[in-house]
mmCIF file of C-alpha atoms in Angstrom:
data_model
loop_
_atom_site.group_PDB
_atom_site.id
_atom_site.type_symbol
_atom_site.label_atom_id
_atom_site.label_comp_id
_atom_site.label_asym_id
_atom_site.label_seq_id
_atom_site.Cartn_x
_atom_site.Cartn_y
_atom_site.Cartn_z
ATOM 1 C CA MET A 1 5.020 6.696 28.463
ATOM 2 C CA ALA A 2 1.771 8.620 27.004
ATOM 3 C CA THR A 3 -0.614 10.242 29.116
ATOM 4 C CA ALA A 4 -4.328 9.049 29.191
ATOM 5 C CA GLY A 5 -6.505 10.733 26.306
ATOM 6 C CA ALA A 6 -3.255 11.771 24.604
ATOM 7 C CA PRO A 7 -2.990 10.969 20.750
ATOM 8 C CA ARG A 8 -0.607 8.263 19.995
ATOM 9 C CA ARG A 9 2.663 9.046 18.288
ATOM 10 C CA PHE A 10 3.761 6.837 15.302
ATOM 11 C CA CYS A 11 7.017 6.399 13.842
ATOM 12 C CA ARG A 12 8.785 4.969 10.876
ATOM 13 C CA CYS A 13 11.744 2.606 10.825
ATOM 14 C CA ALA A 14 15.001 4.201 9.966
ATOM 15 C CA CYS A 15 15.499 1.332 7.417
ATOM 16 C CA PHE A 16 13.072 3.341 5.207
ATOM 17 C CA CYS A 17 15.920 5.341 3.836
ATOM 18 C CA THR A 18 18.157 2.520 3.286
ATOM 19 C CA GLU A 19 16.148 -0.297 2.285
ATOM 20 C CA ASN A 20 14.086 -1.559 -0.710
ATOM 21 C CA LEU A 21 14.785 1.461 -2.895
ATOM 22 C CA TYR A 22 13.257 0.194 -6.052
ATOM 23 C CA VAL A 23 15.084 0.782 -9.475
ATOM 24 C CA ALA A 24 12.450 0.428 -11.991
ATOM 25 C CA ARG A 25 14.660 0.122 -15.446
ATOM 26 C CA TYR A 26 16.555 -2.697 -13.748
ATOM 27 C CA GLY A 27 13.331 -4.408 -11.847
ATOM 28 C CA LEU A 28 15.238 -4.766 -8.691
ATOM 29 C CA HIS A 29 14.753 -3.514 -5.082
ATOM 30 C CA VAL A 30 18.085 -2.675 -3.193
ATOM 31 C CA ARG A 31 19.656 -1.756 0.002
ATOM 32 C CA PHE A 32 21.923 1.243 -0.504
ATOM 33 C CA ARG A 33 24.374 2.789 1.993
ATOM 34 C CA GLY A 34 27.074 3.877 -0.633
ATOM 35 C CA GLU A 35 28.680 3.117 -3.836
ATOM 36 C CA GLN A 36 31.186 0.387 -2.561
ATOM 37 C CA GLN A 37 28.196 -1.489 -0.760
ATOM 38 C CA LEU A 38 26.086 -1.189 -3.713
ATOM 39 C CA ARG A 39 29.003 -2.864 -6.161
ATOM 40 C CA ARG A 40 29.591 -5.219 -3.794
ATOM 41 C CA ASP A 41 25.890 -6.608 -2.929
ATOM 42 C CA TYR A 42 24.511 -5.896 -6.194
ATOM 43 C CA GLY A 43 27.293 -5.944 -9.060
ATOM 44 C CA PRO A 44 26.505 -9.346 -10.689
ATOM 45 C CA ILE A 45 22.684 -9.028 -11.011
ATOM 46 C CA LEU A 46 22.971 -5.295 -11.973
ATOM 47 C CA ARG A 47 25.308 -6.208 -15.225
ATOM 48 C CA SER A 48 23.036 -9.198 -16.116
ATOM 49 C CA ARG A 49 20.092 -6.622 -16.282
ATOM 50 C CA GLY A 50 21.907 -4.120 -18.192
ATOM 51 C CA CYS A 51 23.846 -1.940 -15.843
ATOM 52 C CA VAL A 52 27.422 -2.687 -17.846
ATOM 53 C CA SER A 53 29.143 0.799 -18.538
ATOM 54 C CA THR A 54 30.605 3.314 -15.905
ATOM 55 C CA GLU A 55 27.958 5.930 -17.382
ATOM 56 C CA ASP A 56 25.392 3.483 -16.369
ATOM 57 C CA PHE A 57 26.230 3.008 -12.917
ATOM 58 C CA GLN A 58 26.903 6.637 -12.245
ATOM 59 C CA GLN A 59 23.247 7.251 -13.453
ATOM 60 C CA LEU A 60 22.225 4.645 -10.992
ATOM 61 C CA LEU A 61 23.886 6.215 -8.030
ATOM 62 C CA ALA A 62 22.459 9.631 -8.858
ATOM 63 C CA GLU A 63 18.933 8.049 -8.890
ATOM 64 C CA LEU A 64 19.774 6.311 -5.803
ATOM 65 C CA GLU A 65 20.714 9.343 -3.818
ATOM 66 C CA GLN A 66 17.911 11.492 -5.065
ATOM 67 C CA GLU A 67 15.838 8.811 -3.883
ATOM 68 C CA VAL A 68 17.213 8.626 -0.314
ATOM 69 C CA ASP A 69 17.219 12.574 -0.128
ATOM 70 C CA ARG A 70 13.173 12.558 -1.231
ATOM 71 C CA ARG A 71 12.483 9.853 1.470
ATOM 72 C CA ARG A 72 14.113 11.944 4.147
ATOM 73 C CA ARG A 73 12.247 14.953 3.144
ATOM 74 C CA LEU A 74 8.784 13.149 2.661
ATOM 75 C CA GLY A 75 7.256 13.531 5.981
ATOM 76 C CA LEU A 76 7.449 17.686 6.208
ATOM 77 C CA GLU A 77 6.958 17.944 2.585
ATOM 78 C CA SER A 78 3.393 15.851 2.749
ATOM 79 C CA ALA A 79 2.344 17.594 5.817
ATOM 80 C CA ALA A 80 3.124 20.916 3.854
ATOM 81 C CA ARG A 81 1.363 19.665 0.607
ATOM 82 C CA LYS A 82 -1.723 18.784 2.924
ATOM 83 C CA ALA A 83 -2.002 21.951 4.668
ATOM 84 C CA LEU A 84 -1.966 23.831 1.001
ATOM 85 C CA ILE A 85 -4.324 21.377 -0.407
ATOM 86 C CA ALA A 86 -6.738 21.689 2.852
ATOM 87 C CA SER A 87 -6.368 25.469 2.352
ATOM 88 C CA SER A 88 -6.818 26.282 -1.375
ATOM 89 C CA TYR A 89 -8.405 23.269 -3.065
ATOM 90 C CA ARG A 90 -11.584 23.376 -4.582
ATOM 91 C CA LEU A 91 -13.695 20.262 -4.196
ATOM 92 C CA ALA A 92 -15.499 18.787 -7.226
ATOM 93 C CA ARG A 93 -17.555 16.246 -5.178
ATOM 94 C CA PRO A 94 -18.089 17.352 -1.586
ATOM 95 C CA GLU A 95 -20.229 14.580 -0.703
ATOM 96 C CA VAL A 96 -16.959 12.092 -1.039
ATOM 97 C CA TYR A 97 -15.561 14.010 2.073
ATOM 98 C CA ASP A 98 -18.784 13.362 4.072
ATOM 99 C CA SER A 99 -18.327 10.771 6.742
ATOM 100 C CA LEU A 100 -18.463 7.431 5.349
ATOM 101 C CA GLN A 101 -22.238 6.379 4.935
ATOM 102 C CA ASP A 102 -23.551 2.926 4.345
ATOM 103 C CA ALA A 103 -24.833 3.938 1.012
ATOM 104 C CA ALA A 104 -21.336 4.026 -0.198
ATOM 105 C CA LEU A 105 -20.922 0.531 0.460
ATOM 106 C CA ALA A 106 -22.209 -2.373 -1.405
ATOM 107 C CA PRO A 107 -24.590 -4.592 0.265
ATOM 108 C CA GLU A 108 -22.451 -7.642 0.404
ATOM 109 C CA PHE A 109 -19.595 -5.967 2.139
ATOM 110 C CA LEU A 110 -22.080 -4.540 4.525
ATOM 111 C CA ALA A 111 -23.574 -8.426 5.301
ATOM 112 C CA VAL A 112 -20.056 -9.496 5.528
ATOM 113 C CA ALA A 113 -19.186 -6.822 7.907
ATOM 114 C CA GLU A 114 -22.075 -7.253 10.027
ATOM 115 C CA TYR A 115 -21.680 -11.073 10.038
ATOM 116 C CA SER A 116 -17.981 -10.634 11.008
ATOM 117 C CA ALA A 117 -18.902 -8.203 14.373
ATOM 118 C CA SER A 118 -21.599 -10.559 15.122
ATOM 119 C CA ALA A 119 -21.599 -13.061 18.717
ATOM 120 C CA GLY A 120 -20.465 -16.504 17.292
ATOM 121 C CA ALA A 121 -19.162 -15.433 13.947
ATOM 122 C CA ASP A 122 -16.465 -17.522 12.981
ATOM 123 C CA LEU A 123 -14.047 -18.282 9.789
ATOM 124 C CA LYS A 124 -16.269 -20.805 8.282
ATOM 125 C CA GLY A 125 -19.146 -18.814 8.404
ATOM 126 C CA LEU A 126 -17.560 -15.889 6.911
ATOM 127 C CA LEU A 127 -15.991 -17.896 4.102
ATOM 128 C CA GLN A 128 -19.528 -18.644 2.908
ATOM 129 C CA ARG A 129 -19.935 -14.892 2.579
ATOM 130 C CA LEU A 130 -16.735 -14.354 0.530
ATOM 131 C CA GLU A 131 -14.885 -15.277 -2.723
ATOM 132 C CA THR A 132 -11.979 -17.468 -1.734
ATOM 133 C CA VAL A 133 -9.457 -16.504 -4.848
ATOM 134 C CA SER A 134 -6.947 -18.878 -3.228
ATOM 135 C CA GLU A 135 -7.320 -21.149 -0.266
ATOM 136 C CA GLU A 136 -3.544 -21.719 -0.013
ATOM 137 C CA LYS A 137 -2.533 -17.965 -0.369
ATOM 138 C CA ARG A 138 -5.286 -16.980 1.795
ATOM 139 C CA ILE A 139 -6.391 -14.519 -0.812
ATOM 140 C CA TYR A 140 -10.220 -13.157 -0.971
ATOM 141 C CA ARG A 141 -12.300 -11.460 -2.716
ATOM 142 C CA VAL A 142 -15.353 -9.137 -1.798
ATOM 143 C CA PRO A 143 -17.683 -6.238 -3.306
ATOM 144 C CA VAL A 144 -16.846 -3.044 -1.352
ATOM 145 C CA PHE A 145 -17.959 0.032 -3.089
ATOM 146 C CA THR A 146 -21.227 0.995 -5.055
ATOM 147 C CA ALA A 147 -20.986 1.657 -8.466
ATOM 148 C CA PRO A 148 -22.299 5.535 -7.944
ATOM 149 C CA PHE A 149 -19.636 6.034 -5.019
ATOM 150 C CA CYS A 150 -16.928 4.624 -7.304
ATOM 151 C CA GLN A 151 -18.070 7.029 -9.962
ATOM 152 C CA ALA A 152 -17.782 10.155 -7.564
ATOM 153 C CA LEU A 153 -14.503 9.205 -6.017
ATOM 154 C CA LEU A 154 -12.929 8.675 -9.664
ATOM 155 C CA GLU A 155 -14.500 12.434 -10.376
ATOM 156 C CA GLU A 156 -12.784 13.666 -7.543
ATOM 157 C CA LEU A 157 -9.403 11.979 -8.218
ATOM 158 C CA GLU A 158 -9.374 13.406 -11.711
ATOM 159 C CA HIS A 159 -10.273 16.865 -10.623
ATOM 160 C CA PHE A 160 -7.646 16.867 -8.246
ATOM 161 C CA GLU A 161 -4.939 15.450 -10.774
ATOM 162 C CA GLN A 162 -5.976 18.054 -13.401
ATOM 163 C CA SER A 163 -5.787 21.079 -10.646
ATOM 164 C CA ASP A 164 -2.670 22.851 -10.284
ATOM 165 C CA MET A 165 -2.622 21.639 -6.646
ATOM 166 C CA PRO A 166 1.149 19.848 -5.294
ATOM 167 C CA LYS A 167 0.974 15.944 -5.485
ATOM 168 C CA GLY A 168 2.909 13.434 -3.839
ATOM 169 C CA ARG A 169 3.971 10.061 -5.257
ATOM 170 C CA PRO A 170 1.515 7.421 -3.964
ATOM 171 C CA ASN A 171 4.218 5.035 -2.915
ATOM 172 C CA THR A 172 8.272 4.710 -3.857
ATOM 173 C CA MET A 173 7.128 2.063 -7.075
ATOM 174 C CA ASN A 174 3.932 4.116 -8.257
ATOM 175 C CA THR A 175 4.471 7.800 -10.219
ATOM 176 C CA TYR A 176 0.801 8.367 -10.841
ATOM 177 C CA GLY A 177 -1.782 8.760 -8.424
ATOM 178 C CA VAL A 178 -3.037 10.641 -5.058
ATOM 179 C CA LEU A 179 -2.330 10.053 -1.342
ATOM 180 C CA LEU A 180 -5.750 10.276 0.446
ATOM 181 C CA HIS A 181 -4.101 11.813 3.661
ATOM 182 C CA GLU A 182 -2.973 14.708 1.579
ATOM 183 C CA LEU A 183 -6.285 14.961 -0.113
ATOM 184 C CA GLY A 184 -8.074 15.089 3.293
ATOM 185 C CA LEU A 185 -9.720 11.552 2.740
ATOM 186 C CA ASP A 186 -8.424 9.816 5.715
ATOM 187 C CA GLU A 187 -10.819 10.996 8.571
ATOM 188 C CA PRO A 188 -14.075 10.655 6.881
ATOM 189 C CA LEU A 189 -13.314 7.779 4.553
ATOM 190 C CA VAL A 190 -10.356 5.419 5.137
ATOM 191 C CA THR A 191 -10.479 5.829 9.125
ATOM 192 C CA PRO A 192 -14.156 4.490 9.558
ATOM 193 C CA LEU A 193 -13.587 1.784 6.888
ATOM 194 C CA ARG A 194 -10.837 0.273 8.572
ATOM 195 C CA GLU A 195 -12.271 0.722 12.183
ATOM 196 C CA ARG A 196 -15.964 -0.071 11.626
ATOM 197 C CA PHE A 197 -15.645 -2.673 8.579
ATOM 198 C CA LEU A 198 -12.421 -3.926 7.924
ATOM 199 C CA GLN A 199 -11.296 -4.837 11.575
ATOM 200 C CA PRO A 200 -13.909 -7.500 12.321
ATOM 201 C CA LEU A 201 -13.343 -8.964 9.024
ATOM 202 C CA MET A 202 -9.898 -8.786 9.016
ATOM 203 C CA ALA A 203 -9.629 -10.414 12.785
ATOM 204 C CA LEU A 204 -11.642 -13.598 11.331
ATOM 205 C CA LEU A 205 -9.587 -13.799 8.192
ATOM 206 C CA TYR A 206 -6.094 -13.140 9.533
ATOM 207 C CA PRO A 207 -5.786 -13.349 13.458
ATOM 208 C CA ASP A 208 -2.263 -14.426 13.161
ATOM 209 C CA CYS A 209 -1.174 -11.489 11.069
ATOM 210 C CA GLY A 210 -2.825 -8.859 13.760
ATOM 211 C CA GLY A 211 -5.934 -8.849 11.812
ATOM 212 C CA GLY A 212 -7.743 -7.813 15.088
ATOM 213 C CA GLN A 213 -5.337 -5.045 16.254
ATOM 214 C CA LEU A 214 -5.202 -2.643 13.179
ATOM 215 C CA ASP A 215 -4.515 0.710 14.335
ATOM 216 C CA SER A 216 -3.207 2.489 11.401
ATOM 217 C CA HIS A 217 -3.139 2.620 7.769
ATOM 218 C CA ARG A 218 -1.638 4.162 4.282
ATOM 219 C CA ALA A 219 -3.916 4.680 1.713
ATOM 220 C CA PHE A 220 -3.413 5.891 -1.660
ATOM 221 C CA VAL A 221 -4.736 5.391 -5.323
ATOM 222 C CA VAL A 222 -2.535 4.521 -8.206
ATOM 223 C CA LYS A 223 -3.309 5.040 -11.870
ATOM 224 C CA TYR A 224 -2.541 3.211 -14.883
ATOM 225 C CA ALA A 225 -2.776 4.552 -18.284
ATOM 226 C CA LEU A 226 -0.869 4.399 -21.588
ATOM 227 C CA GLY A 227 2.179 6.854 -21.618
ATOM 228 C CA GLN A 228 2.140 6.640 -17.573
ATOM 229 C CA ASP A 229 2.382 3.927 -15.319
ATOM 230 C CA LEU A 230 1.756 0.643 -17.191
ATOM 231 C CA GLU A 231 2.561 -1.988 -14.738
ATOM 232 C CA LEU A 232 4.015 -2.845 -11.328
ATOM 233 C CA GLY A 233 6.995 -5.080 -10.588
ATOM 234 C CA CYS A 234 7.033 -7.868 -8.309
ATOM 235 C CA HIS A 235 7.092 -6.647 -4.569
ATOM 236 C CA TYR A 236 5.389 -6.863 -1.086
ATOM 237 C CA ASP A 237 3.838 -4.125 0.988
ATOM 238 C CA ASN A 238 5.019 -2.604 4.145
ATOM 239 C CA ALA A 239 1.487 -3.695 5.610
ATOM 240 C CA GLU A 240 0.608 -6.562 7.850
ATOM 241 C CA LEU A 241 -2.677 -6.819 5.376
ATOM 242 C CA THR A 242 -3.702 -4.937 2.189
ATOM 243 C CA LEU A 243 -7.278 -4.150 0.663
ATOM 244 C CA ASN A 244 -6.895 -3.271 -3.239
ATOM 245 C CA VAL A 245 -10.034 -1.766 -4.622
ATOM 246 C CA ALA A 246 -10.618 -1.600 -8.050
ATOM 247 C CA LEU A 247 -12.290 1.882 -8.842
ATOM 248 C CA GLY A 248 -12.654 1.855 -12.936
ATOM 249 C CA LYS A 249 -12.470 3.038 -15.397
ATOM 250 C CA VAL A 250 -12.532 0.740 -18.405
ATOM 251 C CA PHE A 251 -9.352 -0.912 -19.379
ATOM 252 C CA THR A 252 -7.994 -4.194 -20.493
ATOM 253 C CA GLY A 253 -4.855 -5.952 -19.030
ATOM 254 C CA GLY A 254 -3.284 -5.018 -15.612
ATOM 255 C CA ALA A 255 -4.037 -8.344 -14.040
ATOM 256 C CA LEU A 256 -2.644 -8.788 -10.519
ATOM 257 C CA TYR A 257 -0.341 -11.652 -9.901
ATOM 258 C CA PHE A 258 0.556 -13.425 -6.794
ATOM 259 C CA GLY A 259 3.443 -15.781 -5.666
ATOM 260 C CA GLY A 260 4.227 -16.983 -2.077
ATOM 261 C CA LEU A 261 5.322 -15.127 1.097
ATOM 262 C CA PHE A 262 8.285 -12.745 0.608
ATOM 263 C CA GLN A 263 10.426 -15.067 3.288
ATOM 264 C CA VAL A 264 10.208 -17.966 1.007
ATOM 265 C CA PRO A 265 12.960 -18.681 -1.393
ATOM 266 C CA THR A 266 10.581 -20.080 -3.969
ATOM 267 C CA ALA A 267 8.223 -17.543 -3.827
ATOM 268 C CA LEU A 268 7.587 -16.816 -7.164
ATOM 269 C CA THR A 269 7.024 -20.284 -8.489
ATOM 270 C CA GLU A 270 3.718 -20.478 -10.712
ATOM 271 C CA PRO A 271 2.046 -17.304 -9.743
ATOM 272 C CA LEU A 272 -1.792 -16.686 -9.774
ATOM 273 C CA GLU A 273 -3.332 -14.318 -11.833
ATOM 274 C CA VAL A 274 -6.390 -12.266 -10.585
ATOM 275 C CA GLU A 275 -8.347 -10.299 -12.983
ATOM 276 C CA HIS A 276 -9.708 -6.708 -11.896
ATOM 277 C CA VAL A 277 -13.640 -6.193 -11.218
ATOM 278 C CA VAL A 278 -14.724 -2.655 -10.629
ATOM 279 C CA GLY A 279 -15.877 -2.016 -7.090
ATOM 280 C CA GLN A 280 -14.701 -5.201 -5.820
ATOM 281 C CA GLY A 281 -11.417 -5.438 -3.600
ATOM 282 C CA ILE A 282 -8.876 -8.083 -3.226
ATOM 283 C CA LEU A 283 -7.975 -8.878 0.413
ATOM 284 C CA HIS A 284 -4.365 -10.254 0.883
ATOM 285 C CA ARG A 285 -1.420 -10.711 3.442
ATOM 286 C CA GLY A 286 0.968 -7.914 3.069
ATOM 287 C CA GLY A 287 4.074 -10.011 2.907
ATOM 288 C CA GLN A 288 2.635 -11.833 -0.139
ATOM 289 C CA LEU A 289 4.341 -11.336 -3.307
ATOM 290 C CA HIS A 290 2.643 -9.520 -5.913
ATOM 291 C CA GLY A 291 2.507 -7.379 -9.091
ATOM 292 C CA ALA A 292 0.550 -6.188 -12.032
ATOM 293 C CA ARG A 293 0.522 -7.021 -15.749
ATOM 294 C CA PRO A 294 1.085 -4.531 -18.261
ATOM 295 C CA LEU A 295 -2.046 -2.264 -18.802
ATOM 296 C CA ALA A 296 -3.401 -2.800 -22.557
ATOM 297 C CA THR A 297 -5.644 -0.257 -22.956
ATOM 298 C CA GLY A 298 -8.012 2.383 -21.056
ATOM 299 C CA GLU A 299 -7.321 3.497 -17.352
ATOM 300 C CA ARG A 300 -7.280 1.670 -14.382
ATOM 301 C CA TRP A 301 -7.481 3.493 -11.031
ATOM 302 C CA ASN A 302 -7.071 1.353 -7.930
ATOM 303 C CA LEU A 303 -7.657 2.166 -4.156
ATOM 304 C CA VAL A 304 -4.973 0.523 -1.932
ATOM 305 C CA ILE A 305 -5.326 0.633 1.802
ATOM 306 C CA TRP A 306 -2.079 -0.856 3.547
ATOM 307 C CA LEU A 307 -3.337 -2.077 6.952
ATOM 308 C CA ARG A 308 -1.137 -1.646 9.772
ATOM 309 C CA ALA A 309 -0.777 -3.507 13.416
ATOM 310 C CA SER A 310 1.780 -1.944 15.794
ATOM 311 C CA ALA A 311 1.406 -4.996 17.954
ATOM 312 C CA VAL A 312 2.878 -7.135 15.185
ATOM 313 C CA ARG A 313 5.249 -4.657 13.488
ATOM 314 C CA ASN A 314 6.853 -3.138 16.500
ATOM 315 C CA ARG A 315 8.459 -6.598 17.129
ATOM 316 C CA LEU A 316 9.995 -7.049 13.514
ATOM 317 C CA CYS A 317 9.945 -4.647 10.820
ATOM 318 C CA PRO A 318 8.447 -6.005 7.586
ATOM 319 C CA MET A 319 11.131 -4.234 5.185
ATOM 320 C CA CYS A 320 14.075 -5.025 6.764
ATOM 321 C CA CYS A 321 13.271 -7.616 8.825
ATOM 322 C CA ARG A 322 15.179 -6.447 12.328
ATOM 323 C CA GLU A 323 13.811 -4.801 15.330
ATOM 324 C CA PRO A 324 12.534 -1.527 14.018
ATOM 325 C CA ASP A 325 15.107 1.583 14.538
ATOM 326 C CA LEU A 326 12.354 3.799 15.563
ATOM 327 C CA VAL A 327 12.003 7.550 13.816
ATOM 328 C CA ASP A 328 9.217 9.764 14.764
ATOM 329 C CA ASP A 329 7.072 10.956 11.787
ATOM 330 C CA GLU A 330 4.016 12.467 10.706
ATOM 331 C CA GLY A 331 0.600 10.972 10.692
ATOM 332 C CA PHE A 332 0.545 7.216 11.033
ATOM 333 C CA GLY A 333 4.071 7.343 9.874
ATOM 334 C CA ASP A 334 4.547 3.680 8.773
ATOM 335 C CA GLY A 335 2.506 2.420 11.556
ATOM 336 C CA PHE A 336 5.491 1.863 14.526
ATOM 337 C CA THR A 337 4.757 3.023 18.052
ATOM 338 C CA ARG A 338 7.039 3.439 21.001
ATOM 339 C CA GLU A 339 4.360 2.432 23.470
ATOM 340 C CA GLU A 340 3.914 -1.514 23.688
ATOM 341 C CA PRO A 341 0.334 -2.742 22.957
ATOM 342 C CA ALA A 342 -0.191 -6.446 23.519
ATOM 343 C CA THR A 343 1.615 -8.302 21.068
ATOM 344 C CA VAL A 344 0.573 -11.038 18.569
ATOM 345 C CA ASP A 345 2.548 -13.614 16.788
ATOM 346 C CA VAL A 346 4.199 -12.389 13.323
ATOM 347 C CA CYS A 347 2.381 -13.627 10.373
ATOM 348 C CA ALA A 348 2.787 -17.537 10.079
ATOM 349 C CA LEU A 349 4.931 -18.462 6.803
ATOM 350 C CA THR A 350 1.500 -20.414 5.573
#
């Protein structure tokens, strides 16, 4: 049991190295524990998607083995990159690293957060202050950042992208982007955004998904551009809840699309498309199947924050749908803890 005042130790589930490995070429997430298991579980669907020859399959095996190795080394390598960036990177916009100020936030977002934290606030009153994108899917939209802050953050991100600093992949599906904790933006930007503003808001919108007990996050920026990542295959997030904010720049295409919850067999029937609006954020449940349509022109940068509640995920890992097999990790890990906070029901399939 942790001693009073000691920092909480976060963990990941061991399934991170075996489950949900994304094969972009075949548009498929797979479980991988070896060649025989892969052939048995995915042979027919792989053949139907073009993995036909022996060479195709051997190339796939090599890619999966490389990805498993990358995931095993991820925590230590990320910590090393963060340390090097902290000691050697020269900032372009130092003000972005100041502790989050209200001036960076859209007035509508400040009003929503203030209402959510007020005595007597309820869901009905909150929904009068948000755009409901889909009542059925519980997807909402709200302005989050001011235009000047989006511009300043983008300038910092582009400066970092063009530097010779080491860069980690933002997640297991995107190649281009930035991990905010490696850049040093977790503490001044993302943590106060979660604790001061998102927590009361999410507690009203998603009480059944741990919205009132968010205790960690994973934040990254993804970049879509011609010749780089153009689209994102259908997936669900390793999070209880997600905030996705369009930062810019000028682009066409790239709309988000949403199906149902991943646990529902017909989850992608009649997907809902949602256009990006710069400065505005989309709020949704992490288990909601979603993806991004191909970018047509320009560049699109989005800040994505996976919001996690250990009270929910300690009971059931959302990626393997089993009791988590905990492995110590760096930073917030994947949001699991060895202690037992007060538990809540897992997100209802509604």
